[in-house]
């Protein structure tokens, strides 16, 4: 039970990977006890937990949630607990409803993505000014993901400062031979963000560049990966998505 509780706490902190590792460790311990009632409780809690994960992270754990809740119903019945069986059946019915709604949501999301790509294609074909084009694309990205601000940050392989950086092309200081340059900085009101170097965490951007993997956190303030990042706390950053864009070369 303790591991399951720790899994819930890790999930609330946005530590999804840790929460799933704790859940994977907890279930075999209950199975070793050979107690149908305890195992039913564990599967019910795990199914309920995974149902919450599905709401936040998409469909990846949907089948696991349904499977755990089905097992909980069977185990409660074997243990002779009618109250537990009814509760597990209610959770299972709710999870199945979420399953159907999730499929509809996935279809709507796919439609939105296709419409987004169509809009980008129209803009690329009609806008000749590169700076204006990048700003328009960033505005559409912000609309798509419902963000407050969005930045396009480029890696400068020369490592040299821009002689006279503009608001859209300011150097972000990072402890490396190369620098990260903010090429586009826009907000939800489709306005250019002034002084963008004071609105982003260069350490998180650098992490995405170095690992070549996207970074996602629901709450950077409580995420263990960023607790020592001064800029995260000074800027009071919460939800962050940072995606590296890689050229074929």
XYZ file of N, CA and C in Angstrom:
747
model
N 0.805 -1.202 0.000
C 0.000 0.000 0.000
C 0.842 1.257 0.000
N 1.988 1.190 0.689
C 2.859 2.350 0.767
C 3.423 2.753 -0.579
N 3.792 1.750 -1.386
C 4.339 2.049 -2.718
C 3.288 2.675 -3.619
N 2.035 2.188 -3.499
C 0.965 2.785 -4.298
C 0.752 4.239 -3.904
N 0.798 4.519 -2.598
C 0.617 5.892 -2.138
C 1.751 6.783 -2.637
N 2.971 6.265 -2.609
C 4.108 7.034 -3.126
C 3.953 7.288 -4.625
N 3.352 6.305 -5.319
C 3.099 6.481 -6.744
C 2.146 7.632 -7.006
N 1.073 7.732 -6.180
C 0.134 8.842 -6.309
C 0.826 10.174 -6.062
N 1.660 10.225 -5.023
C 2.354 11.477 -4.693
C 3.299 11.888 -5.817
N 4.016 10.911 -6.395
C 4.926 11.207 -7.504
C 4.148 11.733 -8.698
N 2.968 11.157 -8.953
C 2.149 11.612 -10.079
C 1.712 13.057 -9.874
N 1.285 13.407 -8.648
C 0.835 14.764 -8.367
C 1.958 15.782 -8.566
N 3.205 15.322 -8.387
C 4.352 16.210 -8.567
C 4.789 16.292 -10.032
N 4.089 15.564 -10.905
C 4.460 15.571 -12.313
C 5.555 14.586 -12.660
N 5.923 13.698 -11.718
C 6.990 12.720 -11.950
C 6.365 11.416 -12.446
N 5.935 11.428 -13.724
C 5.162 10.314 -14.263
C 5.964 9.020 -14.329
N 7.203 9.118 -14.759
C 8.025 7.917 -14.855
C 8.218 7.254 -13.504
N 8.497 8.054 -12.471
C 8.689 7.525 -11.120
C 7.403 6.902 -10.594
N 6.263 7.526 -10.870
C 4.985 6.992 -10.386
C 4.711 5.616 -10.992
N 5.020 5.428 -12.288
C 4.787 4.137 -12.922
C 5.773 3.086 -12.414
N 7.002 3.473 -12.112
C 7.978 2.522 -11.559
C 7.528 2.020 -10.191
N 6.989 2.932 -9.378
C 6.502 2.529 -8.051
C 5.312 1.583 -8.170
N 4.439 1.843 -9.131
C 3.285 0.970 -9.347
C 3.743 -0.422 -9.789
N 4.722 -0.467 -10.693
C 5.246 -1.761 -11.160
C 5.885 -2.552 -10.024
N 6.489 -1.863 -9.069
C 7.096 -2.536 -7.919
C 6.051 -3.016 -6.927
N 4.946 -2.292 -6.807
C 3.942 -2.604 -5.793
C 3.129 -3.849 -6.140
N 2.718 -4.012 -7.393
C 1.798 -5.090 -7.760
C 2.354 -6.485 -7.480
N 3.612 -6.804 -7.812
C 4.119 -8.156 -7.505
C 4.097 -8.470 -6.011
N 4.274 -7.456 -5.152
C 4.250 -7.689 -3.708
C 2.875 -8.149 -3.250
N 1.825 -7.557 -3.809
C 0.469 -7.980 -3.458
C 0.178 -9.385 -3.979
N 0.690 -9.702 -5.163
C 0.448 -11.018 -5.748
C 1.127 -12.116 -4.932
N 2.264 -11.813 -4.301
C 2.968 -12.795 -3.486
C 2.197 -13.150 -2.217
N 1.343 -12.247 -1.740
C 0.605 -12.496 -0.494
C -0.481 -13.563 -0.655
N -0.933 -13.825 -1.892
C -1.975 -14.819 -2.168
C -3.233 -14.548 -1.346
N -3.586 -13.285 -1.238
C -4.792 -12.866 -0.511
C -5.703 -12.161 -1.510
N -6.785 -12.824 -1.962
C -7.641 -12.237 -3.000
C -8.164 -10.848 -2.653
N -8.506 -10.612 -1.379
C -9.066 -9.316 -1.004
C -8.023 -8.206 -1.115
N -6.802 -8.472 -0.595
C -5.732 -7.470 -0.687
C -5.342 -7.215 -2.139
N -5.294 -8.309 -2.926
C -4.935 -8.156 -4.333
C -6.026 -7.407 -5.094
N -7.297 -7.647 -4.718
C -8.400 -6.917 -5.343
C -8.290 -5.427 -5.050
N -7.980 -5.086 -3.793
C -7.808 -3.679 -3.413
C -6.671 -3.045 -4.208
N -5.580 -3.793 -4.364
C -4.428 -3.268 -5.100
C -4.780 -3.012 -6.568
N -5.487 -3.968 -7.188
C -5.870 -3.795 -8.590
C -6.871 -2.647 -8.751
N -7.787 -2.504 -7.789
C -8.761 -1.409 -7.863
C -8.056 -0.061 -7.777
N -7.109 0.069 -6.848
C -6.379 1.322 -6.699
C -5.490 1.584 -7.912
N -4.853 0.498 -8.413
C -3.995 0.656 -9.584
C -4.824 1.071 -10.799
N -6.001 0.437 -10.977
C -6.861 0.793 -12.102
C -7.354 2.225 -12.013
N -7.715 2.631 -10.778
C -8.164 4.013 -10.575
C -7.029 4.990 -10.873
N -5.832 4.651 -10.423
C -4.652 5.488 -10.656
C -4.349 5.594 -12.147
N -4.367 4.447 -12.837
C -4.070 4.455 -14.267
C -5.131 5.215 -15.055
N -6.370 5.190 -14.574
C -7.424 5.952 -15.245
C -7.123 7.446 -15.188
N -6.565 7.896 -14.058
C -6.180 9.303 -13.922
C -5.015 9.612 -14.851
N -4.056 8.666 -14.938
C -2.905 8.845 -15.824
C -3.362 8.984 -17.270
N -4.359 8.175 -17.655
C -4.887 8.229 -19.018
C -5.415 9.616 -19.341
N -6.113 10.245 -18.376
C -6.675 11.576 -18.601
C -5.587 12.596 -18.875
N -4.426 12.427 -18.200
C -3.361 13.415 -18.319
C -2.361 13.089 -19.428
N -2.152 11.808 -19.715
C -1.083 11.426 -20.630
C -1.576 10.751 -21.904
N -2.885 10.657 -22.083
C -3.395 10.043 -23.303
C -3.697 8.572 -23.136
N -3.629 7.826 -24.231
C -4.153 6.463 -24.271
C -3.151 5.385 -23.887
N -1.943 5.734 -23.565
C -0.898 4.729 -23.374
C -1.270 3.679 -22.325
N -1.889 4.091 -21.206
C -2.179 3.169 -20.111
C -3.667 2.787 -20.035
N -4.420 3.066 -21.090
C -5.860 2.828 -21.058
C -6.184 1.356 -20.884
N -5.563 0.470 -21.679
C -5.840 -0.959 -21.597
C -5.411 -1.524 -20.253
N -4.299 -1.025 -19.704
C -3.838 -1.489 -18.398
C -4.827 -1.118 -17.310
N -5.415 0.078 -17.410
C -6.419 0.497 -16.422
C -7.638 -0.414 -16.472
N -8.148 -0.706 -17.676
C -9.304 -1.585 -17.816
C -8.990 -2.995 -17.327
N -7.812 -3.495 -17.629
C -7.432 -4.842 -17.217
C -7.347 -4.939 -15.685
N -6.753 -3.940 -15.042
C -6.644 -3.961 -13.579
C -8.010 -3.923 -12.916
N -8.920 -3.107 -13.451
C -10.252 -3.000 -12.851
C -11.073 -4.268 -13.080
N -10.914 -4.905 -14.241
C -11.592 -6.191 -14.469
C -11.093 -7.240 -13.481
N -9.780 -7.268 -13.248
C -9.217 -8.214 -12.288
C -9.718 -7.918 -10.875
N -9.881 -6.644 -10.560
C -10.391 -6.271 -9.242
C -11.808 -6.803 -9.040
N -12.662 -6.673 -10.063
C -14.033 -7.190 -9.973
C -14.021 -8.689 -9.717
N -13.202 -9.434 -10.469
C -13.140 -10.894 -10.316
C -12.608 -11.289 -8.946
N -11.593 -10.583 -8.465
C -10.995 -10.922 -7.169
C -11.934 -10.587 -6.012
N -12.640 -9.465 -6.103
C -13.629 -9.136 -5.065
C -14.718 -10.209 -5.012
N -15.143 -10.679 -6.191
C -16.169 -11.717 -6.232
C -15.652 -13.006 -5.598
N -14.396 -13.363 -5.892
C -13.791 -14.561 -5.321
C -13.646 -14.440 -3.809
N -13.371 -13.201 -3.338
C -13.208 -12.976 -1.897
C -14.548 -12.811 -1.180
N -15.649 -12.742 -1.937
C -16.966 -12.611 -1.326
C -17.290 -11.212 -0.835
N -16.627 -10.201 -1.418
C -16.868 -8.805 -1.012
C -17.778 -8.137 -2.032
N -19.067 -8.076 -1.724
C -20.019 -7.460 -2.647
C -19.809 -5.946 -2.741
N -19.497 -5.324 -1.591
C -19.277 -3.869 -1.595
C -18.071 -3.516 -2.456
N -16.979 -4.296 -2.296
C -15.789 -4.053 -3.105
C -16.050 -4.286 -4.578
N -16.830 -5.347 -4.882
C -17.158 -5.659 -6.275
C -17.947 -4.523 -6.913
N -18.944 -3.984 -6.168
C -19.745 -2.884 -6.713
C -18.890 -1.655 -6.980
N -17.975 -1.358 -6.047
C -17.095 -0.192 -6.233
C -16.203 -0.377 -7.458
N -15.632 -1.595 -7.620
C -14.765 -1.866 -8.766
C -15.558 -1.799 -10.064
N -16.816 -2.278 -10.043
C -17.654 -2.222 -11.243
C -17.965 -0.777 -11.622
N -18.178 0.076 -10.615
C -18.422 1.500 -10.891
C -17.183 2.144 -11.513
N -16.008 1.806 -10.957
C -14.762 2.339 -11.515
C -14.548 1.841 -12.943
N -14.879 0.562 -13.180
C -14.717 -0.017 -14.512
C -15.649 0.659 -15.518
N -16.905 0.920 -15.089
C -17.856 1.597 -15.976
C -17.355 2.995 -16.323
N -16.812 3.699 -15.327
C -16.269 5.035 -15.574
C -15.078 4.999 -16.514
N -14.216 3.972 -16.340
C -13.038 3.849 -17.194
C -13.437 3.539 -18.635
N -14.481 2.708 -18.808
C -14.947 2.393 -20.159
C -15.523 3.635 -20.833
N -16.226 4.450 -20.050
C -16.762 5.701 -20.593
C -15.623 6.615 -21.023
N -14.597 6.696 -20.177
C -13.424 7.497 -20.533
C -12.748 6.943 -21.784
N -12.787 5.604 -21.928
C -12.192 4.955 -23.094
C -12.857 5.467 -24.378
N -14.200 5.464 -24.385
C -14.949 5.925 -25.560
C -14.691 7.405 -25.804
N -14.769 8.212 -24.728
C -14.532 9.646 -24.873
C -13.102 9.922 -25.319
N -12.166 9.063 -24.852
C -10.774 9.226 -25.264
C -10.579 8.983 -26.743
N -11.309 7.974 -27.281
C -11.227 7.707 -28.718
C -11.747 8.899 -29.521
N -12.876 9.472 -29.047
C -13.426 10.640 -29.731
C -12.463 11.822 -29.636
N -11.858 11.985 -28.447
C -10.893 13.066 -28.268
C -9.678 12.891 -29.164
N -9.240 11.627 -29.336
C -8.082 11.361 -30.199
C -8.401 11.713 -31.652
N -9.636 11.414 -32.074
C -10.047 11.758 -33.438
C -10.090 13.268 -33.631
N -10.622 13.972 -32.613
C -10.667 15.435 -32.710
C -9.265 16.016 -32.736
N -8.354 15.432 -31.931
C -6.973 15.918 -31.896
C -6.287 15.691 -33.235
N -6.509 14.519 -33.828
C -5.926 14.230 -35.132
C -6.452 15.208 -36.183
N -7.761 15.515 -36.100
C -8.343 16.491 -37.025
C -7.702 17.857 -36.844
N -7.524 18.268 -35.573
C -6.911 19.572 -35.300
C -5.486 19.633 -35.839
N -4.753 18.520 -35.692
C -3.371 18.491 -36.186
C -3.326 18.608 -37.708
N -4.248 17.924 -38.373
C -4.296 18.006 -39.831
C -4.656 19.419 -40.291
N -5.619 20.042 -39.597
C -5.984 21.415 -39.933
C -4.814 22.360 -39.685
N -4.068 22.089 -38.599
C -2.897 22.914 -38.281
C -1.864 22.817 -39.398
N -1.570 21.596 -39.848
C -0.597 21.412 -40.923
C -1.077 22.079 -42.210
N -2.377 22.028 -42.439
C -2.934 22.685 -43.625
C -2.734 24.195 -43.545
N -2.975 24.773 -42.361
C -2.793 26.211 -42.178
C -1.329 26.602 -42.354
N -0.420 25.776 -41.792
C 1.003 26.059 -41.936
C 1.397 26.031 -43.411
N 0.882 25.042 -44.127
C 1.190 24.946 -45.556
C 0.740 26.175 -46.325
N -0.461 26.689 -45.984
C -0.960 27.886 -46.669
C -0.079 29.092 -46.371
N 0.330 29.223 -45.094
C 1.165 30.358 -44.690
C 2.529 30.286 -45.372
N 3.130 29.093 -45.403
C 4.454 28.922 -46.026
C 4.409 29.302 -47.502
N 3.313 28.969 -48.146
C 3.193 29.250 -49.581
C 2.848 30.707 -49.890
N 2.349 31.435 -48.884
C 1.891 32.797 -49.156
C 2.777 33.889 -48.559
N 3.550 33.573 -47.501
C 4.360 34.595 -46.823
C 5.814 34.506 -47.292
N 6.349 35.586 -47.808
C 7.710 35.602 -48.345
C 8.744 36.092 -47.334
N 8.315 36.869 -46.352
C 9.239 37.402 -45.349
C 9.483 36.333 -44.273
N 10.742 35.907 -44.079
C 11.052 34.804 -43.171
C 10.686 35.127 -41.725
N 11.051 36.327 -41.237
C 10.739 36.691 -39.853
C 9.233 36.681 -39.612
N 8.489 37.250 -40.550
C 7.035 37.260 -40.445
C 6.478 35.836 -40.489
N 7.049 34.989 -41.344
C 6.599 33.607 -41.468
C 6.789 32.844 -40.154
N 7.971 32.974 -39.540
C 8.246 32.275 -38.285
C 7.311 32.750 -37.171
N 7.030 34.043 -37.128
C 6.113 34.577 -36.119
C 4.704 34.019 -36.302
N 4.254 33.946 -37.548
C 2.917 33.407 -37.831
C 2.824 31.937 -37.423
N 3.876 31.174 -37.729
C 3.876 29.749 -37.359
C 3.879 29.589 -35.850
N 4.671 30.421 -35.145
C 4.700 30.345 -33.685
C 3.343 30.700 -33.091
N 2.660 31.677 -33.666
C 1.306 32.032 -33.199
C 0.365 30.841 -33.325
N 0.475 30.105 -34.433
C -0.387 28.942 -34.632
C -0.047 27.819 -33.664
N 1.237 27.638 -33.371
C 1.651 26.620 -32.397
C 1.098 26.958 -31.018
N 1.188 28.226 -30.620
C 0.667 28.654 -29.319
C -0.830 28.395 -29.241
N -1.554 28.686 -30.321
C -2.996 28.406 -30.353
C -3.264 26.915 -30.222
N -2.457 26.102 -30.889
C -2.682 24.659 -30.907
C -2.500 24.038 -29.525
N -1.434 24.422 -28.807
C -1.135 23.792 -27.514
C -1.659 24.603 -26.330
N -2.344 25.724 -26.619
C -2.940 26.567 -25.564
C -1.874 27.087 -24.599
N -0.774 27.578 -25.138
C 0.319 28.078 -24.303
C 0.183 29.582 -24.074
N 0.856 30.091 -23.034
C 0.889 31.524 -22.768
C 1.935 32.206 -23.636
N 3.075 31.519 -23.824
C 4.170 32.082 -24.610
C 4.844 30.967 -25.401
N 5.493 31.359 -26.491
C 6.237 30.393 -27.284
C 7.501 31.022 -27.831
N 8.568 30.223 -27.885
C 9.860 30.728 -28.340
C 10.478 29.758 -29.335
N 11.041 30.302 -30.401
C 11.855 29.515 -31.320
C 13.299 29.876 -31.023
N 14.059 28.888 -30.545
C 15.433 29.126 -30.099
C 16.381 28.362 -31.010
N 17.335 29.065 -31.573
C 18.275 28.458 -32.507
C 19.650 28.308 -31.868
N 20.341 27.264 -32.264
C 21.697 27.021 -31.795
C 22.676 27.714 -32.723
N 23.542 28.546 -32.147
C 24.524 29.287 -32.938
C 25.855 28.547 -32.855
N 26.239 27.780 -33.873
C 27.470 26.982 -33.815
C 28.737 27.816 -33.724
N 28.677 29.081 -34.120
C 29.883 29.918 -34.076
C 30.249 30.302 -32.657
N 29.239 30.324 -31.776
C 29.486 30.704 -30.394
C 29.736 32.181 -30.212
N 29.558 32.952 -31.279
C 29.840 34.380 -31.201
C 28.574 35.172 -30.950
N 28.697 36.262 -30.203
C 27.553 37.130 -29.955
C 27.142 37.852 -31.224
N 25.843 38.110 -31.344
C 25.365 38.972 -32.412
C 25.814 40.397 -32.093
N 26.291 41.101 -33.080
C 26.833 42.442 -32.824
C 25.799 43.355 -32.188
N 24.640 43.482 -32.834
C 23.580 44.323 -32.277
C 22.293 43.496 -32.274
N 22.067 42.679 -31.233
C 20.892 41.807 -31.219
C 19.600 42.599 -31.125
N 18.586 42.165 -31.887
C 17.269 42.786 -31.809
C 16.438 42.054 -30.775
N 15.208 42.562 -30.539
C 14.334 41.904 -29.566
C 14.008 40.482 -29.993
N 13.970 40.238 -31.325
C 13.648 38.904 -31.824
C 14.889 38.036 -31.987
N 16.068 38.612 -31.784
C 17.302 37.871 -32.043
C 18.318 38.210 -30.957
N 18.006 37.808 -29.733
C 18.846 38.148 -28.593
C 19.598 36.907 -28.131
N 20.820 37.074 -27.693
C 21.640 35.970 -27.232
C 21.224 35.554 -25.828
N 21.044 34.251 -25.626
C 20.759 33.710 -24.298
C 22.048 33.105 -23.776
N 22.537 33.636 -22.658
C 23.807 33.167 -22.126
C 23.668 31.747 -21.578
N 24.545 30.827 -22.020
C 24.567 29.464 -21.518
C 26.012 29.056 -21.306
N 26.273 28.175 -20.339
C 27.647 27.754 -20.059
C 28.136 26.752 -21.091
N 28.390 27.220 -22.306
C 28.818 26.329 -23.376
C 29.539 27.159 -24.431
N 30.293 26.460 -25.288
C 30.950 27.161 -26.385
C 29.926 27.697 -27.371
N 28.786 27.039 -27.466
C 27.734 27.491 -28.358
C 26.694 28.289 -27.577
N 25.970 29.129 -28.301
C 24.942 29.939 -27.661
C 23.576 29.597 -28.216
N 22.550 29.851 -27.418
C 21.180 29.686 -27.866
C 20.627 31.064 -28.173
N 20.099 31.226 -29.374
C 19.605 32.520 -29.815
C 18.101 32.476 -29.996
N 17.391 33.380 -29.326
C 15.939 33.457 -29.465
C 15.616 34.146 -30.786
N 15.094 33.377 -31.742
C 14.781 33.923 -33.061
C 13.361 34.477 -33.112
N 12.443 33.832 -32.378
C 11.050 34.280 -32.337
C 10.549 34.157 -30.903
N 9.861 35.192 -30.429
C 9.292 35.182 -29.076
C 7.907 35.804 -29.142
N 6.878 34.985 -28.957
C 5.496 35.445 -29.108
C 4.675 35.054 -27.888
N 3.566 35.777 -27.668
C 2.673 35.425 -26.566
C 1.284 35.084 -27.092
N 0.386 34.742 -26.165
C -0.944 34.281 -26.541
C -1.757 35.359 -27.260
N -1.396 36.627 -27.063
C -2.090 37.737 -27.723
C -1.498 38.067 -29.087
N -0.639 37.182 -29.603
C 0.011 37.356 -30.909
C 0.889 38.603 -30.949
N 1.567 38.849 -29.828
C 2.480 39.988 -29.717
C 3.897 39.474 -29.518
N 4.863 40.270 -29.961
C 6.261 39.918 -29.732
C 6.616 40.133 -28.266
N 7.253 39.141 -27.667
C 7.662 39.237 -26.263
C 8.942 40.061 -26.187
N 8.926 41.129 -25.401
C 10.119 41.943 -25.228
C 11.041 41.308 -24.191
N 12.318 41.472 -24.360
C 13.345 40.911 -23.483
C 13.102 39.426 -23.212
N 13.043 38.599 -24.269
C 12.738 37.178 -24.074
C 13.775 36.429 -23.262
N 15.007 36.957 -23.195
C 16.041 36.280 -22.407
C 15.677 36.208 -20.931
N 14.753 37.082 -20.485
C 14.321 37.072 -19.091
C 13.019 36.296 -18.896
N 12.531 35.632 -19.952
C 11.254 34.928 -19.877
C 11.401 33.419 -20.072
N 12.620 32.943 -20.330
C 12.813 31.519 -20.574
C 13.885 30.964 -19.643
N 13.894 29.633 -19.508
C 14.955 28.950 -18.771
C 15.936 28.387 -19.796
N 17.090 29.022 -19.910
C 18.070 28.559 -20.888
C 18.596 27.176 -20.532
N 18.581 26.826 -19.227
C 19.082 25.512 -18.818
C 18.183 24.392 -19.328
N 16.872 24.624 -19.355
C 15.959 23.612 -19.888
C 16.114 23.503 -21.396
N 16.257 24.646 -22.068
C 16.486 24.625 -23.513
C 17.781 23.890 -23.832
N 18.822 24.149 -23.054
C 20.098 23.478 -23.253
C 19.963 21.973 -23.031
N 19.167 21.565 -22.023
C 18.957 20.145 -21.744
C 18.311 19.442 -22.942
N 17.330 20.108 -23.558
C 16.663 19.523 -24.729
C 17.634 19.391 -25.894
N 18.514 20.390 -26.059
C 19.504 20.351 -27.142
C 20.492 19.210 -26.919
N 20.984 19.070 -25.693
C 22.020 18.085 -25.404
C 21.488 16.658 -25.432
N 20.267 16.435 -24.922
C 19.703 15.083 -24.899
C 19.013 14.716 -26.206
N 18.675 15.768 -27.017
C 17.929 15.586 -28.265
C 16.586 14.913 -28.011
N 16.022 15.165 -26.843
C 14.723 14.597 -26.493
C 13.803 15.714 -25.990
N 12.498 15.596 -26.249
C 11.563 16.611 -25.737
C 11.470 16.569 -24.223
N 11.193 17.713 -23.631
C 11.038 17.832 -22.176
C 9.622 18.309 -21.889
N 8.927 17.587 -21.017
C 7.562 17.938 -20.641
C 7.419 17.842 -19.143
N 6.858 18.875 -18.537
C 6.570 18.835 -17.108
C 5.294 19.606 -16.832
N 4.467 19.096 -15.937
C 3.233 19.776 -15.557
C 3.523 20.907 -14.578
N 4.539 20.694 -13.722
C 4.869 21.702 -12.715
C 6.368 21.689 -12.476
N 7.074 22.603 -13.123
C 8.530 22.653 -13.000
C 8.975 23.007 -11.583
N 8.081 23.638 -10.817
C 8.439 24.031 -9.453
C 8.652 22.820 -8.546
N 7.936 21.726 -8.813
C 8.047 20.532 -7.966
C 8.729 19.367 -8.666
N 9.085 19.542 -9.927
C 9.751 18.482 -10.688
C 11.207 18.379 -10.239
N 11.598 17.183 -9.809
C 12.944 16.984 -9.286
C 14.051 17.319 -10.258
N 13.763 17.250 -11.551
C 14.789 17.546 -12.565
C 15.189 19.015 -12.562
N 14.286 19.882 -12.071
C 14.516 21.324 -12.203
C 14.562 22.066 -10.872
N 14.588 21.328 -9.784
C 14.547 21.985 -8.476
C 15.776 22.832 -8.190
N 16.886 22.526 -8.859
C 18.113 23.307 -8.656
C 18.325 24.357 -9.743
N 17.348 24.501 -10.647
C 17.459 25.489 -11.711
C 16.941 26.839 -11.207
N 17.839 27.781 -11.032
C 17.472 29.075 -10.456
C 16.453 29.800 -11.327
N 16.636 29.739 -12.652
C 15.732 30.469 -13.544
C 14.303 29.949 -13.444
N 14.131 28.644 -13.218
C 12.789 28.063 -13.102
C 12.047 28.671 -11.918
N 12.755 28.823 -10.799
C 12.124 29.381 -9.601
C 11.960 30.896 -9.705
N 12.952 31.574 -10.252
C 12.851 33.032 -10.368
C 11.722 33.444 -11.310
N 11.529 32.675 -12.382
C 10.483 32.992 -13.364
C 9.139 32.371 -13.006
N 9.142 31.549 -11.919
C 7.906 30.866 -11.468
C 7.280 30.052 -12.597
N 8.131 29.316 -13.327
C 7.663 28.509 -14.445
C 6.911 27.280 -13.948
N 5.848 26.935 -14.629
C 5.035 25.768 -14.257
C 5.057 24.744 -15.393
N 4.018 24.766 -16.221
C 3.941 23.809 -17.337
C 4.919 24.216 -18.438
N 5.762 23.264 -18.845
C 6.783 23.549 -19.853
C 6.820 22.411 -20.871
N 6.871 22.772 -22.136
C 7.134 21.822 -23.210
C 8.269 22.383 -24.044
N 9.354 21.628 -24.149
C 10.517 22.071 -24.919
C 10.898 20.937 -25.874
N 10.802 21.209 -27.170
C 11.006 20.170 -28.184
C 12.167 20.536 -29.089
N 13.203 19.690 -29.170
C 14.321 19.972 -30.081
C 13.917 19.712 -31.528
N 14.287 20.612 -32.418
C 14.032 20.452 -33.848
C 15.338 20.046 -34.513
N 15.350 18.859 -35.095
C 16.598 18.324 -35.651
C 16.553 18.312 -37.169
N 17.607 18.853 -37.771
C 17.743 18.817 -39.223
C 18.232 17.430 -39.645
N 17.977 17.030 -40.890
C 18.406 15.702 -41.343
C 19.896 15.438 -41.165
N 20.733 16.477 -41.241
C 22.163 16.297 -41.087
C 22.587 16.205 -39.633
